[in-house]
């Protein structure tokens, strides 16, 4: 995530410029001349958002602390395949003029700044990053979607013929059909690119490093636990909830940008409760969560939620604030219901360390289960996302998963009948 | 929360469908003269949910839109505390229309009522036994009616045998409301089996909902003039509860193209009568003859099914509703109307019999099929439906003829009761009915309600998948739009006390 403070005198200009990338608010023009997103073949999702947090006074309301004045930031978020340096170079190459126009509205950017380097310097890494299906590239998504569309049409057009065939015959016929489509160039199914060795090594070290470190920390954690519980429970009983219904204007502004595609964007931020306990709890939780999203939740679901494509949690301003950004399927109402009903405990773990969150008990209980307050809290902390791009409109995370399974079935030489029936039902 | 329910304070429609009162009509009104409207409202014989002996032969119900409350000069600060969906209105903004599928032919611009600038102030619903409706209407009008109201739209309904215009039995599956206030919903744990018994707070304001909480509702400062008769709010003792025993009413006029529906199916079925009925049943998910589900009955009872009425009513309810859906297809297509409207699932899919399975499921693992966890838990998204049919019914022979040019409109006045419009009606309509991705489907929305409008990036959105036993999916392409929205609005249906407050309005 690239973050830079906006020059106040150029805020209006920046908003106008970002707005000009959209066909209408909420729907980007993917070939817009400023940043022609569609030209970036490795880019899944991208967004520009101005981090204008209207809840900064909450820390005063809840804890009597003077609210801090933060600069107004511009954030650029992208989810892409490959290495960050390569992506930045591609951005600097293909959208230099537009990006310069955008970033020149930010402090510290001037005409002779090197674009890629400047972006790298302003990069703030996510504390936790979630990817729905680790390693699945945009290229693969497009190939697999074309494959499943071709298979669907083929089956529909020849339904009568297929109906009279045995599972084995159907499988063979479909494989042959795909072969033919591939050899005639109408379909491609590329092999996956080898993952760089350095990445695999780092991933492996992370996989075993975090648990080893955790194990080493266990004695300390156990010793500290009683104190932690005491401190936590005192605070949970004392901390103030700030979750009034968001203003009509705020709700309308957000709603205006939503529900054009089957997927929506979500950006929210807020201040972290003061004191070491809350910030260290959050750092620790996000550290463990990040391990789980890199090694456990990498195949189609984040705990029980299958609708999130990408998500990230990013600390800002010396870990005084936290930003959460995600790309999810369905409307916000169903997203929030999933939060509450499927992973309420997980939401509580993280966001109960934020100022004003509905009261939790024992860090995981209640909190989000106070449905109405939680929804107000979420909506109130949400920010309008100025520009949002998705590389594959019309496709949900589940669609991508199904397409991958369809491809796997085509590449299998044999499937037992029961398994084949399940596979065929995907089409 | 009161320990028992005061039926005398609740408008009867929440408890009764008034099925014995065969005649009904809905009057959409604008208030011409506020003083006269107040006097009418004060003396109107609004029916309560009390059980009467002998049962009444007619009933009257009243509900208001935001515009109506404004017209009656309810204080802006009070109005602002109603739910935001109610305040915005059904056609209040484009995002809401996108979510509700009110686009294309359903667009509010084309509505005969409820669209921009055409939101009525009130709805008055009258019900009566056969032959009595006209007289009942005259008698409720009284001396102030003419002066008070202007009739924006008159929505008559027909005496039907419980069948909607396509010919299927309608309204045969309803949530069982927990009038006894006995249900304690799980809060930090999960409901592991489907239950049809639903907390009263899902349908009436002022009671605990499925989250064990009170749905947001208008609460008044006890110093507010004129609120002396209102009851203190259970969760805010210093406030008077204007919402208690009230609820929100969703009304939509749905025109049904009955000729179009049956002629399309006839074409697909190659003019084979039996096949045509089979197809229709697959779209709906119930049989045409007696409304039984396509799915096998469950051996174990479902809580809240077959628990009311006399023995024969219980037996009928069990036959019709003691079922849930198999995870992977089964005889009822995933996209069938009744399955979309109520997927009958629990909070967590799959068998949760052991500690291990419960833990693995909680993290999203341990499911054999990939469709697990795609659907939201049903218990938070239930609707109490009180709709009635309108327009001339057609015989099975007539439906196959092309619609005559002089044909009149027919359809359903859809009426749903819910305490939280966004979480209940709007969620069901958006995620389940209009959603082209419901339950892992890709190219279709509800076979009855869908707009068929393409979703960018998808092959189409106008199909219907009929899974075959072989795993092959029979795809029915190019379903026309069968149902078109002609009007709609959100109303607040106050309690009897709240109605008195609104009518009196001392400010």
CSV table of N, CA and C in Angstrom, one decimal, chain B residues 175-277:
chain,number,residue,atom,x,y,z
B,175,UNK,N,-42.8,-18.5,9.2
B,175,UNK,CA,-42.1,-18.7,10.4
B,175,UNK,C,-43.1,-18.9,11.6
B,176,UNK,N,-42.7,-19.6,12.5
B,176,UNK,CA,-43.5,-19.8,13.7
B,176,UNK,C,-43.1,-18.8,14.8
B,177,UNK,N,-43.9,-17.8,15.0
B,177,UNK,CA,-43.5,-16.7,15.9
B,177,UNK,C,-43.5,-17.2,17.4
B,178,UNK,N,-42.5,-16.8,18.1
B,178,UNK,CA,-42.4,-17.2,19.5
B,178,UNK,C,-43.2,-16.3,20.4
B,179,UNK,N,-44.5,-16.4,20.3
B,179,UNK,CA,-45.4,-15.5,21.1
B,179,UNK,C,-45.2,-15.8,22.6
B,180,UNK,N,-44.8,-17.0,22.9
B,180,UNK,CA,-44.6,-17.4,24.3
B,180,UNK,C,-43.3,-16.8,24.9
B,181,UNK,N,-42.5,-16.2,24.1
B,181,UNK,CA,-41.2,-15.6,24.5
B,181,UNK,C,-40.3,-16.7,25.2
B,182,UNK,N,-40.4,-17.9,24.6
B,182,UNK,CA,-39.7,-19.0,25.2
B,182,UNK,C,-38.3,-19.2,24.6
B,183,UNK,N,-38.1,-18.7,23.4
B,183,UNK,CA,-36.9,-19.0,22.6
B,183,UNK,C,-35.7,-18.2,23.1
B,184,UNK,N,-34.7,-18.8,23.5
B,184,UNK,CA,-33.4,-18.1,23.9
B,184,UNK,C,-32.4,-18.5,22.8
B,185,UNK,N,-32.2,-17.6,21.8
B,185,UNK,CA,-31.3,-17.9,20.7
B,185,UNK,C,-29.9,-18.0,21.2
B,186,UNK,N,-29.1,-18.9,20.5
B,186,UNK,CA,-27.6,-18.9,20.9
B,186,UNK,C,-27.0,-17.7,20.4
B,187,UNK,N,-26.1,-17.1,21.2
B,187,UNK,CA,-25.5,-15.9,20.9
B,187,UNK,C,-24.0,-16.0,20.6
B,188,UNK,N,-23.2,-16.5,21.5
B,188,UNK,CA,-21.8,-16.8,21.2
B,188,UNK,C,-21.5,-18.2,20.8
B,189,UNK,N,-22.6,-19.0,20.6
B,189,UNK,CA,-22.5,-20.3,20.0
B,189,UNK,C,-23.4,-20.3,18.8
B,190,UNK,N,-23.6,-21.5,18.2
B,190,UNK,CA,-24.3,-21.6,16.9
B,190,UNK,C,-25.6,-22.4,17.1
B,191,UNK,N,-26.6,-22.1,16.3
B,191,UNK,CA,-27.8,-22.9,16.1
B,191,UNK,C,-27.4,-24.0,15.2
B,192,UNK,N,-27.4,-25.3,15.6
B,192,UNK,CA,-26.9,-26.4,14.8
B,192,UNK,C,-27.9,-27.1,14.0
B,193,UNK,N,-29.2,-26.8,14.2
B,193,UNK,CA,-30.3,-27.4,13.4
B,193,UNK,C,-31.2,-26.3,12.9
B,194,UNK,N,-31.8,-26.5,11.8
B,194,UNK,CA,-32.8,-25.6,11.3
B,194,UNK,C,-34.0,-25.5,12.2
B,195,UNK,N,-34.4,-24.3,12.6
B,195,UNK,CA,-35.6,-24.2,13.4
B,195,UNK,C,-36.5,-23.2,12.7
B,196,UNK,N,-37.8,-23.5,12.7
B,196,UNK,CA,-38.8,-22.6,12.2
B,196,UNK,C,-39.4,-21.7,13.2
B,197,UNK,N,-39.0,-21.9,14.5
B,197,UNK,CA,-39.5,-21.1,15.6
B,197,UNK,C,-38.6,-19.9,15.7
B,198,UNK,N,-39.1,-18.7,15.5
B,198,UNK,CA,-38.3,-17.5,15.4
B,198,UNK,C,-38.6,-16.5,16.5
B,199,UNK,N,-37.6,-15.9,17.0
B,199,UNK,CA,-37.8,-14.9,18.1
B,199,UNK,C,-38.8,-13.8,17.6
B,200,UNK,N,-39.7,-13.4,18.6
B,200,UNK,CA,-40.7,-12.5,18.2
B,200,UNK,C,-40.1,-11.2,17.8
B,201,UNK,N,-38.9,-10.8,18.3
B,201,UNK,CA,-38.2,-9.6,17.9
B,201,UNK,C,-37.9,-9.5,16.5
B,202,UNK,N,-38.0,-10.6,15.7
B,202,UNK,CA,-37.7,-10.5,14.3
B,202,UNK,C,-38.9,-9.9,13.5
B,203,UNK,N,-40.1,-9.9,14.2
B,203,UNK,CA,-41.3,-9.5,13.5
B,203,UNK,C,-42.0,-8.3,14.3
B,204,UNK,N,-41.6,-8.1,15.5
B,204,UNK,CA,-42.2,-7.1,16.3
B,204,UNK,C,-41.1,-6.3,17.0
B,205,UNK,N,-41.2,-5.0,17.0
B,205,UNK,CA,-40.2,-4.2,17.7
B,205,UNK,C,-40.5,-4.2,19.2
B,206,UNK,N,-39.4,-4.1,19.9
B,206,UNK,CA,-39.6,-4.1,21.4
B,206,UNK,C,-39.4,-5.4,22.0
B,207,UNK,N,-39.1,-6.4,21.2
B,207,UNK,CA,-38.8,-7.8,21.8
B,207,UNK,C,-37.4,-8.2,21.3
B,208,UNK,N,-36.9,-9.2,22.0
B,208,UNK,CA,-35.5,-9.7,21.6
B,208,UNK,C,-35.6,-10.4,20.3
B,209,UNK,N,-34.6,-10.1,19.4
B,209,UNK,CA,-34.5,-10.7,18.1
B,209,UNK,C,-33.6,-11.9,18.2
B,210,UNK,N,-33.2,-12.5,17.0
B,210,UNK,CA,-32.4,-13.7,17.0
B,210,UNK,C,-31.0,-13.4,17.5
B,211,UNK,N,-30.6,-12.2,17.6
B,211,UNK,CA,-29.3,-11.9,18.3
B,211,UNK,C,-29.4,-11.7,19.8
B,212,UNK,N,-30.7,-11.9,20.3
B,212,UNK,CA,-30.9,-11.6,21.7
B,212,UNK,C,-30.9,-10.1,22.0
B,213,UNK,N,-31.1,-9.3,21.0
B,213,UNK,CA,-31.0,-7.9,21.2
B,213,UNK,C,-32.3,-7.2,20.7
B,214,UNK,N,-32.4,-5.9,21.0
B,214,UNK,CA,-33.6,-5.2,20.6
B,214,UNK,C,-33.3,-4.5,19.3
B,215,UNK,N,-34.0,-4.7,18.3
B,215,UNK,CA,-33.8,-4.0,17.0
B,215,UNK,C,-34.1,-2.5,17.2
B,216,UNK,N,-33.2,-1.7,16.6
B,216,UNK,CA,-33.4,-0.3,16.7
B,216,UNK,C,-34.8,0.2,16.4
B,217,UNK,N,-35.3,1.1,17.2
B,217,UNK,CA,-36.6,1.5,17.0
B,217,UNK,C,-36.8,2.9,17.6
B,218,UNK,N,-37.8,3.6,17.2
B,218,UNK,CA,-38.0,5.0,17.8
B,218,UNK,C,-38.3,4.9,19.3
B,219,UNK,N,-37.4,5.6,20.1
B,219,UNK,CA,-37.6,5.7,21.5
B,219,UNK,C,-37.7,7.2,21.8
B,220,UNK,N,-38.7,7.5,22.7
B,220,UNK,CA,-38.9,8.9,22.9
B,220,UNK,C,-38.4,9.3,24.3
B,221,UNK,N,-38.0,10.5,24.4
B,221,UNK,CA,-37.7,11.0,25.8
B,221,UNK,C,-39.0,11.1,26.5
B,222,UNK,N,-38.9,10.7,27.8
B,222,UNK,CA,-40.2,10.6,28.5
B,222,UNK,C,-40.8,12.0,28.7
B,223,UNK,N,-40.0,13.0,28.5
B,223,UNK,CA,-40.6,14.4,28.6
B,223,UNK,C,-41.3,14.8,27.3
B,224,UNK,N,-41.2,14.0,26.3
B,224,UNK,CA,-41.8,14.3,25.0
B,224,UNK,C,-43.3,14.5,25.2
B,225,UNK,N,-43.9,15.6,24.8
B,225,UNK,CA,-45.3,15.7,25.0
B,225,UNK,C,-46.2,14.6,24.4
B,226,UNK,N,-47.1,14.2,25.1
B,226,UNK,CA,-48.1,13.3,24.5
B,226,UNK,C,-47.7,11.8,24.6
B,227,UNK,N,-46.6,11.5,25.1
B,227,UNK,CA,-46.1,10.1,25.1
B,227,UNK,C,-46.5,9.4,26.4
B,228,UNK,N,-47.3,10.0,27.2
B,228,UNK,CA,-47.6,9.4,28.5
B,228,UNK,C,-48.1,8.0,28.5
B,229,UNK,N,-48.9,7.6,27.4
B,229,UNK,CA,-49.5,6.3,27.4
B,229,UNK,C,-48.5,5.2,26.9
B,230,UNK,N,-47.4,5.6,26.3
B,230,UNK,CA,-46.5,4.6,25.8
B,230,UNK,C,-45.8,3.9,27.0
B,231,UNK,N,-45.3,2.7,26.7
B,231,UNK,CA,-44.7,1.9,27.7
B,231,UNK,C,-43.2,2.3,27.7
B,232,UNK,N,-42.5,2.1,28.9
B,232,UNK,CA,-41.1,2.3,28.9
B,232,UNK,C,-40.4,1.3,28.1
B,233,UNK,N,-39.3,1.7,27.5
B,233,UNK,CA,-38.5,0.7,26.7
B,233,UNK,C,-37.8,-0.2,27.7
B,234,UNK,N,-37.8,-1.5,27.3
B,234,UNK,CA,-37.2,-2.5,28.1
B,234,UNK,C,-35.7,-2.3,28.3
B,235,UNK,N,-35.0,-1.8,27.3
B,235,UNK,CA,-33.6,-1.7,27.3
B,235,UNK,C,-33.2,-0.2,27.6
B,236,UNK,N,-34.1,0.7,27.7
B,236,UNK,CA,-33.8,2.1,28.1
B,236,UNK,C,-34.9,2.6,28.9
B,237,UNK,N,-34.8,2.4,30.2
B,237,UNK,CA,-35.9,2.6,31.2
B,237,UNK,C,-36.4,4.1,31.1
B,238,UNK,N,-35.5,5.0,30.8
B,238,UNK,CA,-35.8,6.4,30.8
B,238,UNK,C,-36.6,6.8,29.5
B,239,UNK,N,-36.7,5.9,28.6
B,239,UNK,CA,-37.3,6.2,27.3
B,239,UNK,C,-38.7,5.6,27.1
B,240,UNK,N,-39.5,6.2,26.4
B,240,UNK,CA,-40.8,5.6,26.0
B,240,UNK,C,-40.7,4.9,24.7
B,241,UNK,N,-41.3,3.7,24.6
B,241,UNK,CA,-41.0,2.9,23.4
B,241,UNK,C,-42.2,3.1,22.4
B,242,UNK,N,-41.9,3.9,21.4
B,242,UNK,CA,-42.8,4.2,20.3
B,242,UNK,C,-42.9,3.0,19.3
B,243,UNK,N,-41.8,2.2,19.3
B,243,UNK,CA,-41.8,1.0,18.4
B,243,UNK,C,-42.5,-0.2,19.0
B,244,UNK,N,-42.5,-0.3,20.3
B,244,UNK,CA,-43.0,-1.5,20.9
B,244,UNK,C,-44.4,-2.0,20.3
B,245,UNK,N,-44.4,-3.2,20.0
B,245,UNK,CA,-45.6,-3.9,19.4
B,245,UNK,C,-45.9,-3.3,18.0
B,246,UNK,N,-45.0,-2.5,17.4
B,246,UNK,CA,-45.2,-2.1,16.0
B,246,UNK,C,-44.2,-2.9,15.2
B,247,UNK,N,-44.2,-2.6,13.9
B,247,UNK,CA,-43.3,-3.3,13.0
B,247,UNK,C,-43.3,-2.6,11.6
B,248,UNK,N,-42.4,-3.1,10.7
B,248,UNK,CA,-42.4,-2.6,9.4
B,248,UNK,C,-43.1,-3.5,8.4
B,249,UNK,N,-43.8,-2.8,7.5
B,249,UNK,CA,-44.5,-3.6,6.5
B,249,UNK,C,-43.9,-3.3,5.1
B,250,UNK,N,-43.6,-4.3,4.4
B,250,UNK,CA,-43.1,-4.1,3.0
B,250,UNK,C,-44.2,-4.5,2.1
B,251,UNK,N,-44.6,-3.5,1.2
B,251,UNK,CA,-45.7,-3.8,0.3
B,251,UNK,C,-45.1,-3.6,-1.1
B,252,UNK,N,-45.3,-4.7,-2.0
B,252,UNK,CA,-44.9,-4.6,-3.4
B,252,UNK,C,-46.0,-5.1,-4.3
B,253,UNK,N,-46.4,-4.3,-5.3
B,253,UNK,CA,-47.3,-4.8,-6.3
B,253,UNK,C,-46.6,-5.5,-7.4
B,254,UNK,N,-46.8,-6.9,-7.4
B,254,UNK,CA,-46.0,-7.7,-8.4
B,254,UNK,C,-47.0,-8.2,-9.5
B,255,UNK,N,-46.8,-7.7,-10.7
B,255,UNK,CA,-47.6,-8.1,-11.8
B,255,UNK,C,-47.1,-9.4,-12.3
B,256,UNK,N,-47.9,-10.4,-12.5
B,256,UNK,CA,-47.5,-11.7,-12.9
B,256,UNK,C,-48.0,-12.0,-14.4
B,257,UNK,N,-47.0,-12.3,-15.2
B,257,UNK,CA,-47.4,-12.6,-16.6
B,257,UNK,C,-47.7,-14.1,-16.7
B,258,UNK,N,-49.0,-14.4,-16.4
B,258,UNK,CA,-49.4,-15.8,-16.3
B,258,UNK,C,-49.4,-16.5,-17.6
B,259,UNK,N,-49.8,-15.8,-18.7
B,259,UNK,CA,-49.8,-16.3,-20.0
B,259,UNK,C,-48.3,-16.6,-20.4
B,260,UNK,N,-47.5,-15.6,-20.1
B,260,UNK,CA,-46.1,-15.7,-20.5
B,260,UNK,C,-45.4,-16.9,-19.8
B,261,UNK,N,-45.7,-17.1,-18.5
B,261,UNK,CA,-45.1,-18.1,-17.7
B,261,UNK,C,-45.5,-19.5,-18.3
B,262,UNK,N,-46.7,-19.8,-18.5
B,262,UNK,CA,-47.2,-21.1,-18.9
B,262,UNK,C,-46.8,-21.4,-20.4
B,263,UNK,N,-46.9,-20.3,-21.2
B,263,UNK,CA,-46.6,-20.5,-22.6
B,263,UNK,C,-45.1,-20.8,-22.8
B,264,UNK,N,-44.3,-20.1,-22.0
B,264,UNK,CA,-42.8,-20.4,-22.0
B,264,UNK,C,-42.6,-21.9,-21.7
B,265,UNK,N,-43.2,-22.3,-20.5
B,265,UNK,CA,-42.9,-23.7,-20.1
B,265,UNK,C,-43.5,-24.7,-21.1
B,266,UNK,N,-44.6,-24.3,-21.7
B,266,UNK,CA,-45.2,-25.2,-22.6
B,266,UNK,C,-44.3,-25.4,-23.8
B,267,UNK,N,-43.6,-24.3,-24.2
B,267,UNK,CA,-42.7,-24.4,-25.3
B,267,UNK,C,-41.5,-25.3,-25.0
B,268,UNK,N,-41.0,-25.1,-23.8
B,268,UNK,CA,-39.8,-25.9,-23.3
B,268,UNK,C,-40.2,-27.3,-23.2
B,269,UNK,N,-41.4,-27.6,-22.8
B,269,UNK,CA,-41.9,-29.0,-22.6
B,269,UNK,C,-42.4,-29.6,-23.9
B,270,UNK,N,-42.3,-28.9,-25.0
B,270,UNK,CA,-42.8,-29.4,-26.2
B,270,UNK,C,-44.2,-29.8,-26.2
B,271,UNK,N,-45.0,-28.9,-25.5
B,271,UNK,CA,-46.5,-29.0,-25.4
B,271,UNK,C,-46.9,-30.3,-24.7
B,272,UNK,N,-46.0,-30.9,-23.9
B,272,UNK,CA,-46.4,-32.0,-23.1
B,272,UNK,C,-46.9,-31.5,-21.7
B,273,UNK,N,-48.1,-31.8,-21.5
B,273,UNK,CA,-48.8,-31.3,-20.3
B,273,UNK,C,-48.0,-31.6,-19.0
B,274,UNK,N,-47.7,-32.9,-18.9
B,274,UNK,CA,-47.1,-33.4,-17.6
B,274,UNK,C,-45.7,-32.8,-17.4
B,275,UNK,N,-45.0,-32.7,-18.5
B,275,UNK,CA,-43.7,-32.2,-18.5
B,275,UNK,C,-43.7,-30.7,-18.1
B,276,UNK,N,-44.7,-30.1,-18.6
B,276,UNK,CA,-44.9,-28.6,-18.4
B,276,UNK,C,-45.1,-28.4,-16.9
B,277,UNK,N,-46.0,-29.2,-16.2
B,277,UNK,CA,-46.2,-29.1,-14.8
B,277,UNK,C,-44.9,-29.4,-14.0
